[in-house]
Short mmCIF file of C-alpha atoms and ligand atoms in Angstrom, two decimals:
data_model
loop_
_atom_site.label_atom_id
_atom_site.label_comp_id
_atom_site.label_asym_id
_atom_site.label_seq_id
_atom_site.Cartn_x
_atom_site.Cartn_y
_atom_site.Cartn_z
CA UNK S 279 14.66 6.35 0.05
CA UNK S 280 11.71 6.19 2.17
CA UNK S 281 9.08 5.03 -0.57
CA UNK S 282 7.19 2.51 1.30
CA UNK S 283 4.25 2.26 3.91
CA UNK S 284 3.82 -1.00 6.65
CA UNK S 285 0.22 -1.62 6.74
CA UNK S 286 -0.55 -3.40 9.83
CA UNK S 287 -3.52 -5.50 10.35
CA UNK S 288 -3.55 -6.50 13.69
CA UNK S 289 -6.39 -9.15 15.18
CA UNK S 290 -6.77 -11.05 17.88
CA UNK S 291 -4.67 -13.65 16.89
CA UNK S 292 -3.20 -12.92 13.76
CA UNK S 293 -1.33 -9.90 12.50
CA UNK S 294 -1.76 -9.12 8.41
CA UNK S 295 1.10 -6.91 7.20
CA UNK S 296 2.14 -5.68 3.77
CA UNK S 297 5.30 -2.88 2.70
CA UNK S 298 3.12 -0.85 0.23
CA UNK S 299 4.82 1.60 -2.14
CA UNK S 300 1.33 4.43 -2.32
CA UNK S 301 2.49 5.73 -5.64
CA UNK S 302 2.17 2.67 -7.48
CA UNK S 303 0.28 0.37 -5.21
CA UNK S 304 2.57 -2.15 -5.74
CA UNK S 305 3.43 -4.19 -2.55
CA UNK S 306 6.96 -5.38 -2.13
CA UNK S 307 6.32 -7.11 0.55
CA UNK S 308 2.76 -8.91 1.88
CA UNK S 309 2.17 -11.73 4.74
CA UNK S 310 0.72 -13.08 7.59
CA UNK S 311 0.88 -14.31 11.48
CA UNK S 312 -1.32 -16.35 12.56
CA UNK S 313 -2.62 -18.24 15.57
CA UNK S 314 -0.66 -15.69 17.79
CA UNK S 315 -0.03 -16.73 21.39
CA UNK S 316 -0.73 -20.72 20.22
CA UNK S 317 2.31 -23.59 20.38
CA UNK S 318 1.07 -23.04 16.56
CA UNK S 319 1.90 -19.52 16.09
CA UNK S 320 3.94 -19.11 12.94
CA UNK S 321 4.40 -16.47 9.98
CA UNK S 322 4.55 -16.82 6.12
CA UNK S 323 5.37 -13.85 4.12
CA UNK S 324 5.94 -13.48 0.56
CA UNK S 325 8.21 -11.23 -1.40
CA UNK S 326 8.02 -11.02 -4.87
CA UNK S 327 8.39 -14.89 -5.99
CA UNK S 328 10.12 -16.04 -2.66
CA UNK S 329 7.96 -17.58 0.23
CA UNK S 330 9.40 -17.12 3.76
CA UNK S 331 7.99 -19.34 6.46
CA UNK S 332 9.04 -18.43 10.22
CA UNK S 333 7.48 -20.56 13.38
CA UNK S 334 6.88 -19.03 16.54
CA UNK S 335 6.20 -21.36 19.01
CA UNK S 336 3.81 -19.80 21.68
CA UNK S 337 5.08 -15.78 20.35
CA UNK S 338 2.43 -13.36 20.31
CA UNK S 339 2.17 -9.83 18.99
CA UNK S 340 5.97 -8.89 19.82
CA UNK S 341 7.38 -11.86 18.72
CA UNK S 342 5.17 -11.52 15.44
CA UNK S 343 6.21 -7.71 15.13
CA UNK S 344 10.22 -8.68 15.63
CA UNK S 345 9.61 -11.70 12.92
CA UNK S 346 8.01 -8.99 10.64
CA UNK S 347 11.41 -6.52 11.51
CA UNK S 348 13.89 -9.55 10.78
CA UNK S 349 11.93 -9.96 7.26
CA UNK S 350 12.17 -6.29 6.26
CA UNK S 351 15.90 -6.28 7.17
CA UNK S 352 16.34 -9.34 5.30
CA UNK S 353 15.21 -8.16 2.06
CA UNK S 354 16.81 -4.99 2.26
CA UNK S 355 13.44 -2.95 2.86
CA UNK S 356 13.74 -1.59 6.34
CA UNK S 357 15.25 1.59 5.50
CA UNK S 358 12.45 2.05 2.50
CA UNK S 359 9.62 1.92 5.50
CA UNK S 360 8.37 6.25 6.00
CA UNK S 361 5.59 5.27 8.08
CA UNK S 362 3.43 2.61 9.63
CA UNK S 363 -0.83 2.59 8.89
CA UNK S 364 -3.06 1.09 11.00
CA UNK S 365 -6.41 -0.39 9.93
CA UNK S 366 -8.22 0.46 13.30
CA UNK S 367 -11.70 -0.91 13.32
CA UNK S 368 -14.03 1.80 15.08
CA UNK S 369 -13.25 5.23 15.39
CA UNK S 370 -17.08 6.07 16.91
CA UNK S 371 -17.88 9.69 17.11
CA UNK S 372 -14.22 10.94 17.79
CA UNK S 373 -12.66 10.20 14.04
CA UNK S 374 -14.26 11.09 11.08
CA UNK S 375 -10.75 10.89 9.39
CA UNK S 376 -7.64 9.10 9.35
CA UNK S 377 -5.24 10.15 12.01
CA UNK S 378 -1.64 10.50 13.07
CA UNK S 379 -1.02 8.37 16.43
CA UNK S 380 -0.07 10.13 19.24
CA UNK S 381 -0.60 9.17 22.65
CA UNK S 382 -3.88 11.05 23.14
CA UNK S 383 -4.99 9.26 19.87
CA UNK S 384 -3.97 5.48 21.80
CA UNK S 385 -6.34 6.67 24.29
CA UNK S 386 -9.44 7.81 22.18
CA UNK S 387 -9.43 4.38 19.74
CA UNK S 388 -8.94 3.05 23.63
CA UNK S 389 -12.01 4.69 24.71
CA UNK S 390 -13.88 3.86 21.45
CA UNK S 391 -13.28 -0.07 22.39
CA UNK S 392 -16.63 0.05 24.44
CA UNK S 393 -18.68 -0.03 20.91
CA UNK S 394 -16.19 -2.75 19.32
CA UNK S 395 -14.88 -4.93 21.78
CA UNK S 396 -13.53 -7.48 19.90
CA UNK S 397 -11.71 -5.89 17.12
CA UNK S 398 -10.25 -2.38 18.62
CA UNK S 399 -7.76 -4.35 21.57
CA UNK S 400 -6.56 -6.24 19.09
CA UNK S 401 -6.08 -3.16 16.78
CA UNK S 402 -4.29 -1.19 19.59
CA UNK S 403 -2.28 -4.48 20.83
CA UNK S 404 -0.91 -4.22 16.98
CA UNK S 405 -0.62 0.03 17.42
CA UNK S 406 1.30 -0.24 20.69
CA UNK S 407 3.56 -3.36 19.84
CA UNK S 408 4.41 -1.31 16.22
CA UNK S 409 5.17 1.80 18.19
CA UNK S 410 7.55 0.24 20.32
CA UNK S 411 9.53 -1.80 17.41
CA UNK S 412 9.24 1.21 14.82
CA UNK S 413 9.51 4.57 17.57
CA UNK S 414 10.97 6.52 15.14
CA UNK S 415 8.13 6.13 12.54
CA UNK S 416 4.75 8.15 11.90
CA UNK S 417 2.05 6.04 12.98
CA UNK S 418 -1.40 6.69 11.19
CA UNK S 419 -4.96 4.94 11.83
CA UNK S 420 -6.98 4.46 9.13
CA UNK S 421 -10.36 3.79 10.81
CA UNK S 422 -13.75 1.49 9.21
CA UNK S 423 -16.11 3.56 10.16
CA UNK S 424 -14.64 6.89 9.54
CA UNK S 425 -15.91 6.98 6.09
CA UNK S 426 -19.47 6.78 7.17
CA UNK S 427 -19.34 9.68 9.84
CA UNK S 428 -20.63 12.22 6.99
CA UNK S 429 -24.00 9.99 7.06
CA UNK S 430 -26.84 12.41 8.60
CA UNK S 431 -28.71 11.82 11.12
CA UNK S 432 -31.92 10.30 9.46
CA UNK S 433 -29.75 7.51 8.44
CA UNK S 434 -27.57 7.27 11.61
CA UNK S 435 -30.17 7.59 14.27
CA UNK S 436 -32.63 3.95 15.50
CA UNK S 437 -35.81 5.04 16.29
CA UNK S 438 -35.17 4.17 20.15
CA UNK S 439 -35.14 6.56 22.88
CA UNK S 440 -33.19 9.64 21.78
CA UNK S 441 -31.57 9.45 25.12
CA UNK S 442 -29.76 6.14 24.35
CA UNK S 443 -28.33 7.82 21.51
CA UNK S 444 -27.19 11.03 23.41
CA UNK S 445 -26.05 9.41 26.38
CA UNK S 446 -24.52 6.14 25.14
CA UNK S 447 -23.52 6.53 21.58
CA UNK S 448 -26.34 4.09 20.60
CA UNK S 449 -26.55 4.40 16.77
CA UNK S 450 -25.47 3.55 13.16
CA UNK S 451 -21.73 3.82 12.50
CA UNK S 452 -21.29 1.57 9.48
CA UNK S 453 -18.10 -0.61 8.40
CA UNK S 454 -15.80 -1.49 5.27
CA UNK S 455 -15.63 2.27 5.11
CA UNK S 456 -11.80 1.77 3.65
CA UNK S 457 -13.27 -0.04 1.00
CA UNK S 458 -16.43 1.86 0.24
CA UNK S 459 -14.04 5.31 0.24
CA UNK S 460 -11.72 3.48 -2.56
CA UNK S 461 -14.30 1.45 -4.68
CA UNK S 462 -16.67 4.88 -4.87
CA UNK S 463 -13.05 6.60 -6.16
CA UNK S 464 -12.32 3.94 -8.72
CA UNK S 465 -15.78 3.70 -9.98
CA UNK S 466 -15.50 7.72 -10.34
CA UNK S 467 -12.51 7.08 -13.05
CA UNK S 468 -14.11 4.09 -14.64
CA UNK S 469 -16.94 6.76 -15.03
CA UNK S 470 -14.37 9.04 -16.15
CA UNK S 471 -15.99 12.12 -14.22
CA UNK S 472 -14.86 13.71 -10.38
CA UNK S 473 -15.75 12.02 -7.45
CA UNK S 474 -17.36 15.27 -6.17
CA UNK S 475 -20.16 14.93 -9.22
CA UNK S 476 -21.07 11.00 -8.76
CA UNK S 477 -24.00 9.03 -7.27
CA UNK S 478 -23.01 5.22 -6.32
CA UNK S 479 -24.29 2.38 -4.24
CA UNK S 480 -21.31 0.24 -3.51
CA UNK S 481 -21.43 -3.25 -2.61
CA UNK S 482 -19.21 -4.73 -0.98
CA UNK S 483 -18.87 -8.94 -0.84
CA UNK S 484 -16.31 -10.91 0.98
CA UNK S 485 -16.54 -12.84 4.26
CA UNK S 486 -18.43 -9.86 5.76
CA UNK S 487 -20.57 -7.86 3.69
CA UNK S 488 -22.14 -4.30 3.03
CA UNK S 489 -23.55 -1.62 0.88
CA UNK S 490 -23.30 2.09 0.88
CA UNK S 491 -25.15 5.12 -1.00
CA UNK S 492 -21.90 7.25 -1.98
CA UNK S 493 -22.70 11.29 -2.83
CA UNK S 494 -20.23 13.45 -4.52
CA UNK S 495 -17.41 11.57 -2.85
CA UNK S 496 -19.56 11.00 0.83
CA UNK S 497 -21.02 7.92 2.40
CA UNK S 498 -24.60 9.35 2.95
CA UNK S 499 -26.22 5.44 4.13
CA UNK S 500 -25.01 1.79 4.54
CA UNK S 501 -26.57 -1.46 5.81
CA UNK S 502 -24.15 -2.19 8.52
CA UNK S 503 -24.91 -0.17 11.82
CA UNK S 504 -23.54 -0.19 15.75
CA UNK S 505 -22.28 -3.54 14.41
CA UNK S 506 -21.53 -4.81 11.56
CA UNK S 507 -24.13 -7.36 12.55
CA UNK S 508 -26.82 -5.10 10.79
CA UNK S 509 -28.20 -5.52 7.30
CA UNK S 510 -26.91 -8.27 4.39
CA UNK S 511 -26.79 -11.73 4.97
CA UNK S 512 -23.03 -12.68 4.97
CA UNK S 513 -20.75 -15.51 5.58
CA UNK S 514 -21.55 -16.27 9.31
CA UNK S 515 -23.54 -13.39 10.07
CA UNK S 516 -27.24 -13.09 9.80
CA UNK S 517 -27.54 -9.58 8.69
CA UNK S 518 -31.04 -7.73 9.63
CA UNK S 519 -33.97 -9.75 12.05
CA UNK S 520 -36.35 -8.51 13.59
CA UNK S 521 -35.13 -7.85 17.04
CA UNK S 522 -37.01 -10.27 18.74
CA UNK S 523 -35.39 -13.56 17.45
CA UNK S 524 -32.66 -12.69 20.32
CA UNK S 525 -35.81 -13.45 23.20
CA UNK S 526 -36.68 -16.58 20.64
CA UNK S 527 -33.54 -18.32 20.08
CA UNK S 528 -32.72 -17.54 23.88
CA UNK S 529 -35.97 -19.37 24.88
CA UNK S 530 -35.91 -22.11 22.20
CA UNK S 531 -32.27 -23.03 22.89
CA UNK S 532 -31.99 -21.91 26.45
CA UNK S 533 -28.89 -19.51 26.10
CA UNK S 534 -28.39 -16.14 27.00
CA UNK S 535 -28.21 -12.86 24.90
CA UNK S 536 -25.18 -12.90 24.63
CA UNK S 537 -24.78 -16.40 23.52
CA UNK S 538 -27.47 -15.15 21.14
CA UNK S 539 -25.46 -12.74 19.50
CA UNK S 540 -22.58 -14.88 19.00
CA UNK S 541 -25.16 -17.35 17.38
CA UNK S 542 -26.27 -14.69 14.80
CA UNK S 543 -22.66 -13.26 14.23
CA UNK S 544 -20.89 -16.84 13.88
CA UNK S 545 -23.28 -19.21 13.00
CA UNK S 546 -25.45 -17.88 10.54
CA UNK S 547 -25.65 -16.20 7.28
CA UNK S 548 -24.50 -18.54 4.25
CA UNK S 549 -23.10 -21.10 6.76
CA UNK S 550 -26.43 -21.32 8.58
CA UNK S 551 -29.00 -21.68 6.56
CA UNK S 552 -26.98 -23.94 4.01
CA UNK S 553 -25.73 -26.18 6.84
CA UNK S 554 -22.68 -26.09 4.35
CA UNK S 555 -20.71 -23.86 4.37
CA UNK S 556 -20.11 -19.78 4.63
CA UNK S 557 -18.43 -19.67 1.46
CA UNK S 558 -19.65 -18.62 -1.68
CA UNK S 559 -17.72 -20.70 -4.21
CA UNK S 560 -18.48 -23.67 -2.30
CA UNK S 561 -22.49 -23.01 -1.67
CA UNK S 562 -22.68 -21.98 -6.01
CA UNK S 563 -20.54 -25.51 -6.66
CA UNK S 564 -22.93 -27.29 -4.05
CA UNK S 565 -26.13 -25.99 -5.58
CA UNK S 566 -25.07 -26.64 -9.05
CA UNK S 567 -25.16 -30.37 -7.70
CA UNK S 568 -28.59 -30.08 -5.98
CA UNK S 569 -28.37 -28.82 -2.89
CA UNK S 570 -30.95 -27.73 -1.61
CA UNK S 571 -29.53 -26.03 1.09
CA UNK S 572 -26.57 -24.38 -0.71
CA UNK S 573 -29.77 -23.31 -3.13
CA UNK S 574 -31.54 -21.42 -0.98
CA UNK S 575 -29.08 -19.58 1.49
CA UNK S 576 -27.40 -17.90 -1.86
CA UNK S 577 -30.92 -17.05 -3.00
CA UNK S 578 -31.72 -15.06 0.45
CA UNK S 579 -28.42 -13.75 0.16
CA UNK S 580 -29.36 -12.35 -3.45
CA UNK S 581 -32.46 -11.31 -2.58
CA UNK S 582 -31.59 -9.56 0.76
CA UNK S 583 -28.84 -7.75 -1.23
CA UNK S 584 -31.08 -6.51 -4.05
CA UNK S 585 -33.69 -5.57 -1.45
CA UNK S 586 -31.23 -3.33 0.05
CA UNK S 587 -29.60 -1.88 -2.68
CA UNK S 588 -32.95 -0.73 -3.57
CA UNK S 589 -33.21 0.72 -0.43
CA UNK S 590 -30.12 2.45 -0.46
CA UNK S 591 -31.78 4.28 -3.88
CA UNK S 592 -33.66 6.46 -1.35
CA UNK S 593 -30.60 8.37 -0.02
CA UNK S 594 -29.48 9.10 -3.27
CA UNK S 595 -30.47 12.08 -5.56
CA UNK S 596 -29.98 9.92 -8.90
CA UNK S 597 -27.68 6.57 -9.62
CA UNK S 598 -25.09 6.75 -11.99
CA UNK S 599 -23.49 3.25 -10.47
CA UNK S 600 -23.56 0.26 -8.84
CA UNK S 601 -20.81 -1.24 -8.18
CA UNK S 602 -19.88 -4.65 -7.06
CA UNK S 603 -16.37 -5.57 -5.07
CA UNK S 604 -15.05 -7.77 -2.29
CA UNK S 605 -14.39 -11.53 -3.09
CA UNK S 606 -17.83 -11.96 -4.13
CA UNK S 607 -18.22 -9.06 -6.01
CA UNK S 608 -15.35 -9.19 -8.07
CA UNK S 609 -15.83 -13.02 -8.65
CA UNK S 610 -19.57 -14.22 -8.47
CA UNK S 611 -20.98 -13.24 -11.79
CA UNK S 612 -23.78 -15.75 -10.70
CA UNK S 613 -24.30 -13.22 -7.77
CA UNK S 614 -24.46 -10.58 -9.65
CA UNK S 615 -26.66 -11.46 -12.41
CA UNK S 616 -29.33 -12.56 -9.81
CA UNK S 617 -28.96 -9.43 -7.66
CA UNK S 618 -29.36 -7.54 -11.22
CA UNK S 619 -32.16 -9.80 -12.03
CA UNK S 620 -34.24 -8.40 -9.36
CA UNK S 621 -33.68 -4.57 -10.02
CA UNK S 622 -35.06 -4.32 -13.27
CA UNK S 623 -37.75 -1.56 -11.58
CA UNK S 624 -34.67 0.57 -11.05
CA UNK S 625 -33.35 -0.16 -14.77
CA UNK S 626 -30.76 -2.68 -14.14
CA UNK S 627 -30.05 -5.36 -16.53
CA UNK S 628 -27.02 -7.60 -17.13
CA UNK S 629 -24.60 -8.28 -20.19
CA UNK S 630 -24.06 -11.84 -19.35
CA UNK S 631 -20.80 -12.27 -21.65
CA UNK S 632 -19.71 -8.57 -19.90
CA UNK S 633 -20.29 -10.09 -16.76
CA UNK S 634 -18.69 -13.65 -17.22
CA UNK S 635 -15.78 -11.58 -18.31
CA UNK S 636 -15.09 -9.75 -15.39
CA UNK S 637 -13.68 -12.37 -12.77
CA UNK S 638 -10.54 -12.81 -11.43
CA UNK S 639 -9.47 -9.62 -11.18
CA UNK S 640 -10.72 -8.03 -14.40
CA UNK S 641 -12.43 -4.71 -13.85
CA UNK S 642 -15.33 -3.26 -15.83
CA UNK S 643 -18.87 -2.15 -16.83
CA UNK S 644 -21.25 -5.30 -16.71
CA UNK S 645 -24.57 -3.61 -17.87
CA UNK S 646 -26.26 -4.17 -20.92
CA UNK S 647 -27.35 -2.03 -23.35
CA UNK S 648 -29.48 1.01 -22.16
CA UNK S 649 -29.60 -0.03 -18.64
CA UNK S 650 -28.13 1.99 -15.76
CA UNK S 651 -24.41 1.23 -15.05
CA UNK S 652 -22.78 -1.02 -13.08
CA UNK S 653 -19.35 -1.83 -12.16
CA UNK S 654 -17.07 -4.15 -11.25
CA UNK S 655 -14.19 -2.75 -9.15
CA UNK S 656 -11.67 -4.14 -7.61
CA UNK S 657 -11.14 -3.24 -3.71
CA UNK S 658 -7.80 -2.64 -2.60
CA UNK S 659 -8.12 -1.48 1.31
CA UNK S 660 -4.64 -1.66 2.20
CA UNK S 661 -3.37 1.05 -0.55
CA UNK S 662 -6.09 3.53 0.27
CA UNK S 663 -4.39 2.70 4.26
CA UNK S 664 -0.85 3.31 2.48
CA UNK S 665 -2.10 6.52 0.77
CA UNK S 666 -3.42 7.86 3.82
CA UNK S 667 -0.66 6.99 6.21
CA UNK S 668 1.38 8.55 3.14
CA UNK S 669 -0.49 11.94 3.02
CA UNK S 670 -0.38 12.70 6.76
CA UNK S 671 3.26 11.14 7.66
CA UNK S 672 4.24 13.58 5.61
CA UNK S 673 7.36 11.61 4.21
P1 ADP W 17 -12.83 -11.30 3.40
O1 ADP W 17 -14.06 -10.58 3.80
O2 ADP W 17 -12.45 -12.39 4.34
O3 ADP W 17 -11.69 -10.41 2.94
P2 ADP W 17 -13.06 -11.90 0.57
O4 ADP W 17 -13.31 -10.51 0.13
O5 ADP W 17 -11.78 -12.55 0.19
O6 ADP W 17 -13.29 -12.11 2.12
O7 ADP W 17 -14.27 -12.80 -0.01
C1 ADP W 17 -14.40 -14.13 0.32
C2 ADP W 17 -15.63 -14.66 -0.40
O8 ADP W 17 -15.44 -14.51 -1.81
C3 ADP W 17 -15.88 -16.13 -0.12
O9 ADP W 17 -17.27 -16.35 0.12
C4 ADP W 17 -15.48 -16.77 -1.43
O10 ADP W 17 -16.17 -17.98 -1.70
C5 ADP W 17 -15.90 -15.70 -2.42
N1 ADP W 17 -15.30 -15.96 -3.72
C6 ADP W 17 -14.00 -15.88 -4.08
N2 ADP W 17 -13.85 -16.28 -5.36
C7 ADP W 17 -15.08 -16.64 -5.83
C8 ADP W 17 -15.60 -17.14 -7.06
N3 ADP W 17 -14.80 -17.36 -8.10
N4 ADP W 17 -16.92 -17.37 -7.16
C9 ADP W 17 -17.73 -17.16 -6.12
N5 ADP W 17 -17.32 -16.68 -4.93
C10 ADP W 17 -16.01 -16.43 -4.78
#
C-alpha cells in the first residue's frame, strides 16, 4: 500500500528527508545528511526507536539519495513511498501553488534561481538526483513563497522605480509560506470556525523568522520580502535597516556590497548584537546571568517583532488571532509575554500560567481574560509538503 510521502529537503550540503504518512502525520521514517561532498559527509536517520548512522566519505547528493533508498528498503518502507515532495525555496511569479514536476517545471524553479541563488540549486540538485533514484514516482514542489503570491500589490510593490519591478521582478515575495499556510489552518480549528471566515497574524520563530497577516485562508502581508533578509531581527540576520548601512558598513569596514550582505544575513541579528550567540535559549539563559549583551539583542528582537505585528494590523479587516510558532514561538514564553507586553494598544494581554504552560510542544490559547486571542500552534511544514504532494500525486 502506497500510504506514505518522501519529503525531501535538499540544501547545499545537507539533504533533510522524512517518509510521512499525510493522513495521520505520523512520520515513519525522519533523518538527515549532512556535510555533503566533505571527507565528513555522513547520514543519521531514525525510525521509530532505532538510530541508523551511515558515513559517506566525500558522497554528495547521489550518494546521500542511494543511502536514503538502502534505508527505506531496509525497513521495509520502499514499496509504501506514492510520491516524493519537494520543499523548493522560491517559486517567484511563476507558482502561486504547489506543483507536479515535470520537466518544464525543472526549468521554471531553474529560471526562478536568479531571485534565490543560494537555496533553489540546491533545491533542484535534490529534485533532479530524486528523479533519477525514484523515476517512477510523482514528484511535487511545495514552494516558500507560494503562499504569499495572493498578497496585492500595495504590499508587494517597493516604492522604487516601477520599471525595476516590471522588468526585473524587483519586489516582495515573502518566505515560511509552508508554515504560515499550516499554522493560519490550525489556528482556524483551535478557533473552531473555517479558515475562509478568520483574520490572523502569524508569527513565525525559529532560526529565521517572519510574520504574516492571514485573510479568510490568504496571506495578504509579511515582513520578509525579495529576501528573506527583510523585516524581524532573527538568528543571524538583521531583519529591516535603512538601506544605507550597506554604503556604511562598506566604507567603515572596507568590503564590498556583497560582502555587506553576507554581513547582515550571517552575522547579525541575535548573534550580532549579543556577541553571543544566535540562539534564543542560550541569549534568555545568558541574560538571566547578566548579560548585558544577551539582554539587549532579545529586547530588539521583542520589540522589532511587536512593532511589526502591529504593523501587520493594517492589512487586516479585524484580528481574531495571533499566533506564535517556530522554535521560538512554541517554546519562549519569555518571548512571548514581552512581545504581548507591548501590544496592549491593540488589546493583547498575557495569562502567564497559560503561557508557561504551553512549551514543549503543548498547543493552546495564551491570552488572558478579555483580551484578544492568541495562540500557540505548533508548525509542522513537512506534513502540509506530504499533504500537498498527496493531493496532486494523486495516489
Ligand atoms: P529553524 O528555523 O532552524 O527550523 P527552529 O524553529 O528549530 O529553527 O527554532 C530554533 C530557535 O528556537 C533557536 O533560537 C532556539 O534557541 C529556540 N528555542 C528552542 N527551544 C527553546 C526554548 N525552550 N526557549 C527559548 N528558545 C527556544
Amino acid at each position: 500500500m502506497t500510504d506514505h510521502v518522501l519529503v525531501i529537503n535538499c540544501g547545499s550540503s545537507s539533504l533533510k528527508f522524512a517518509a510521512i504518512d499525510p493522513r495521520t502525520g505520523v512520520a515513519a521514517l525522519t533523518g538527515l545528511a549532512e556535510r555533503l561532498g566533505s571527507p565528513e559527509a555522513s547520514l543519521s536517520a531514525r525510525l521509530g526507536e532505532d538510530r541508523h548512522g551511515v558515513t559517506l566519505a566525500g558522497g554528495g547528493h547521489e550518494a546521500a539519495m542511494r543511502a536514503v533508498l538502502d534505508v527505506l528498503d531496509a525497513s521495509g518502507l520502499t514499496t509504501r513511498i506514492g510520491a516524493v515532495g519537494h520543499r523548493v525555496v522560491h517559486g517567484g511569479e511563476r507558482f502561486k501553488s504547489s506543483v507536479r514536476i515535470d520537466d518544464a517545471v525543472e526549468a521554471e524553479i531553474d529560471a526562478c534561481a536568479r531571485l534565490a541563488p543560494l537555496h533553489n540549486p540546491a533545491n533542484l540538485i535534490g529534485v533532479r538526483v530524486a528523479r533519477r533514484c525514484f523515476p517512477s514516482l510523482p514528484h511535487v514542489a511545495v514552494f516558500d513563497t507560494a503562499f504569499h503570491q495572493s498578497m496585492p500589490a500595495h504590499a508587494y510593490l517597493y516604492a522604487i522605480p516601477h520599471s525595476l519591478y516590471a522588468e526585473h521582478g524587483l519586489r516582495r515575495y515573502g518566505f515560511h509560506g509552508t508554515s504560515h499556510r499550516y499554522v493560519a489552518a490550525e489556528a482556524a480549528q483551535l478557533l473552531g470556525r473555517p479558515l475562509q471566515d478568520c483574520a490572523l497574524i502569524t508569527a513565525h520563530l525559529g532560526n529565521g523568522a517572519s510574520a504574516a497577516a492571514v485573510l479568510n485562508g490568504h496571506s495578504v502581508d509579511t515582513t520578509m520580502g525579495l529576501t528573506p533578509l527583510e523585516g524581524l531581527v532573527m538568528g543571524t540576520r538583521s531583519g529591516d535597516i535603512d538601506p544605507s548601512l550597506v554604503q556604511f558598513i562598506g566604507n567603515a569596514l572596507n568590503q564590498s556590497a556583497d560582502q555587506v550582505i553576507d554581513l547582515l544575513n550571517r552575522k547579525s541579528g541575535l548573534l550580532g548584537l549579543s556577541g553571543l550567540s544566535n540562539d534564543c535559549r542560550t541569549l534568555q539563559a545568558a541574560a538571566e546571568e547578566g548579560h548585558a549583551g544577551a539582554r539587549v539583542a532579545l529586547e530588539v528582537f521583542c520589540y522589532r517583532l511587536a512593532k511589526h505585528i502591529a504593523g501587520l494590523s493594517a492589512a487586516l479587516p479585524r484580528l481574531d488571532a495571533l499566533v506564535f510558532t517556530g522554535g521560538i514561538g512554541e517554546n519562549s514564553a519569555w518571548v512571548r509575554e514581552q512581545v504581548l507586553a507591548r501590544l496592549g494598544l491593540l488589546g493583547f494581554a498575557v495569562d502567564s500560567a497559560a503561557n508557561a504552560r504551553c512549551v514543549g510542544g503543548v498547543a493552546g490559547p495564551i491570552h488572558a481574560a478579555g483580551s484578544r486571542t492568541v495562540l500557540v500552534v505548533n508548525t509542522n511544514e513537512e506534513l502540509l509538503i506530504a499533504r500537498d504532494t498527496f493531493a496532486l500525486a494523486g495516489v
